[in-house]
PDB file of C-alpha atoms in Angstrom:
ATOM      1  CA  UNK C 223     -12.149  -0.198 -23.747  1.00 48.00           C
ATOM      2  CA  UNK C 224     -15.988  -0.315 -24.282  1.00 51.00           C
ATOM      3  CA  UNK C 225     -18.427   2.197 -22.770  1.00 52.00           C
ATOM      4  CA  UNK C 226     -20.882   0.447 -20.427  1.00 46.00           C
ATOM      5  CA  UNK C 227     -24.348   0.358 -21.863  1.00 57.00           C
ATOM      6  CA  UNK C 228     -26.242   0.080 -18.533  1.00 62.00           C
ATOM      7  CA  UNK C 229     -25.909  -0.040 -14.698  1.00 69.00           C
ATOM      8  CA  UNK C 230     -25.520  -3.783 -14.824  1.00 78.00           C
ATOM      9  CA  UNK C 231     -22.414  -3.685 -17.022  1.00 89.00           C
ATOM     10  CA  UNK C 232     -20.945  -0.873 -14.680  1.00 87.00           C
ATOM     11  CA  UNK C 233     -21.463  -3.053 -11.730  1.00 89.00           C
ATOM     12  CA  UNK C 234     -19.810  -6.110 -13.352  1.00 91.00           C
ATOM     13  CA  UNK C 235     -17.039  -3.892 -14.445  1.00 92.00           C
ATOM     14  CA  UNK C 236     -16.385  -2.569 -10.857  1.00 90.00           C
ATOM     15  CA  UNK C 237     -16.802  -6.033  -9.566  1.00 92.00           C
ATOM     16  CA  UNK C 238     -14.032  -7.379 -11.792  1.00 93.00           C
ATOM     17  CA  UNK C 239     -11.625  -4.404 -10.973  1.00 93.00           C
ATOM     18  CA  UNK C 240     -12.078  -5.129  -7.143  1.00 92.00           C
ATOM     19  CA  UNK C 241     -11.689  -8.858  -7.559  1.00 93.00           C
ATOM     20  CA  UNK C 242      -8.528  -8.027  -9.311  1.00 93.00           C
ATOM     21  CA  UNK C 243      -7.348  -5.666  -6.980  1.00 92.00           C
ATOM     22  CA  UNK C 244      -8.206  -8.304  -4.217  1.00 92.00           C
ATOM     23  CA  UNK C 245      -5.983 -10.994  -6.052  1.00 95.00           C
ATOM     24  CA  UNK C 246      -3.220  -8.661  -6.463  1.00 94.00           C
ATOM     25  CA  UNK C 247      -2.876  -7.345  -2.820  1.00 96.00           C
ATOM     26  CA  UNK C 248      -1.007 -10.149  -1.521  1.00 97.00           C
ATOM     27  CA  UNK C 249       1.841 -10.356  -3.958  1.00 97.00           C
ATOM     28  CA  UNK C 250       2.164  -6.846  -3.831  1.00 97.00           C
ATOM     29  CA  UNK C 251       2.329  -6.783  -0.262  1.00 98.00           C
ATOM     30  CA  UNK C 252       5.212  -9.229  -0.578  1.00 98.00           C
ATOM     31  CA  UNK C 253       7.194  -7.521  -2.981  1.00 98.00           C
ATOM     32  CA  UNK C 254       6.837  -4.261  -0.835  1.00 98.00           C
ATOM     33  CA  UNK C 255       8.160  -5.681   2.172  1.00 98.00           C
ATOM     34  CA  UNK C 256      11.000  -7.660   0.443  1.00 98.00           C
ATOM     35  CA  UNK C 257      12.150  -4.256  -1.287  1.00 97.00           C
ATOM     36  CA  UNK C 258      11.851  -2.207   1.786  1.00 97.00           C
ATOM     37  CA  UNK C 259      13.967  -1.307   4.799  1.00 96.00           C
ATOM     38  CA  UNK C 260      12.969  -2.803   8.005  1.00 97.00           C
ATOM     39  CA  UNK C 261      14.015   0.270   9.913  1.00 97.00           C
ATOM     40  CA  UNK C 262      11.609   2.461   7.712  1.00 97.00           C
ATOM     41  CA  UNK C 263       8.704   0.103   8.204  1.00 98.00           C
ATOM     42  CA  UNK C 264       9.605   0.258  11.789  1.00 98.00           C
ATOM     43  CA  UNK C 265       9.382   4.161  11.774  1.00 98.00           C
ATOM     44  CA  UNK C 266       6.172   4.112   9.954  1.00 97.00           C
ATOM     45  CA  UNK C 267       4.618   1.750  12.107  1.00 97.00           C
ATOM     46  CA  UNK C 268       5.422   3.766  15.150  1.00 96.00           C
ATOM     47  CA  UNK C 269       4.355   6.925  13.853  1.00 95.00           C
ATOM     48  CA  UNK C 270       0.967   5.270  12.558  1.00 95.00           C
ATOM     49  CA  UNK C 271       0.302   3.735  16.047  1.00 94.00           C
ATOM     50  CA  UNK C 272       1.237   7.037  18.007  1.00 93.00           C
ATOM     51  CA  UNK C 273      -1.305   8.677  15.385  1.00 92.00           C
ATOM     52  CA  UNK C 274      -3.985   6.191  16.033  1.00 91.00           C
ATOM     53  CA  UNK C 275      -3.692   6.467  19.678  1.00 89.00           C
ATOM     54  CA  UNK C 276      -4.407  10.070  19.403  1.00 88.00           C
ATOM     55  CA  UNK C 277      -7.268   9.662  17.186  1.00 89.00           C
ATOM     56  CA  UNK C 278      -9.191   6.667  18.585  1.00 84.00           C
ATOM     57  CA  UNK C 279      -8.257   4.615  15.323  1.00 87.00           C
ATOM     58  CA  UNK C 280      -7.244   1.180  15.234  1.00 89.00           C
ATOM     59  CA  UNK C 281      -3.398   1.021  15.057  1.00 89.00           C
ATOM     60  CA  UNK C 282      -1.749  -0.772  12.171  1.00 92.00           C
ATOM     61  CA  UNK C 283       0.014  -3.816  11.940  1.00 95.00           C
ATOM     62  CA  UNK C 284       3.558  -4.169  10.463  1.00 96.00           C
ATOM     63  CA  UNK C 285       2.380  -5.578   7.155  1.00 97.00           C
ATOM     64  CA  UNK C 286      -0.323  -3.185   6.573  1.00 96.00           C
ATOM     65  CA  UNK C 287      -0.045  -0.954   3.333  1.00 97.00           C
ATOM     66  CA  UNK C 288      -0.245   2.281   5.330  1.00 96.00           C
ATOM     67  CA  UNK C 289       3.292   1.139   6.837  1.00 97.00           C
ATOM     68  CA  UNK C 290       4.879  -0.599   3.868  1.00 98.00           C
ATOM     69  CA  UNK C 291       3.901   1.626   1.058  1.00 98.00           C
ATOM     70  CA  UNK C 292       5.766   4.877   2.695  1.00 98.00           C
ATOM     71  CA  UNK C 293       8.759   2.624   3.722  1.00 98.00           C
ATOM     72  CA  UNK C 294       8.962   1.273   0.046  1.00 98.00           C
ATOM     73  CA  UNK C 295       9.131   4.804  -1.399  1.00 98.00           C
ATOM     74  CA  UNK C 296      11.412   6.115   1.117  1.00 98.00           C
ATOM     75  CA  UNK C 297      14.040   3.418   0.196  1.00 97.00           C
ATOM     76  CA  UNK C 298      13.295   3.929  -3.568  1.00 97.00           C
ATOM     77  CA  UNK C 299      13.893   7.474  -3.235  1.00 96.00           C
ATOM     78  CA  UNK C 300      17.122   6.814  -1.266  1.00 95.00           C
ATOM     79  CA  UNK C 301      18.686   4.717  -3.955  1.00 94.00           C
ATOM     80  CA  UNK C 302      17.715   7.183  -6.260  1.00 94.00           C
ATOM     81  CA  UNK C 303      19.424   9.994  -4.720  1.00 94.00           C
ATOM     82  CA  UNK C 304      22.522   7.456  -4.047  1.00 92.00           C
ATOM     83  CA  UNK C 305      22.869   6.868  -7.812  1.00 92.00           C
ATOM     84  CA  UNK C 306      22.304  10.520  -9.043  1.00 82.00           C
ATOM     85  CA  UNK C 307      24.950  11.663  -6.576  1.00 78.00           C
TER      86      UNK C 307
END
């Protein structure tokens, strides 16, 4: 990886990173939903909605990353422990 020689290169590199992340976000979302448990997603959705109601923030939707990432992690950890024991 080459070091950026000026502010323009840094800005261009940052734009490329953000563009790549933006293109990857929907396939990642689909993967996480497919490989997470619906009950876990529902739990994290309800939990986030309760938190949002108490803090005047916008409640999450069922497909938001704040819901599906922890649901996916819990499912993977559960599988790992089942395999290990």
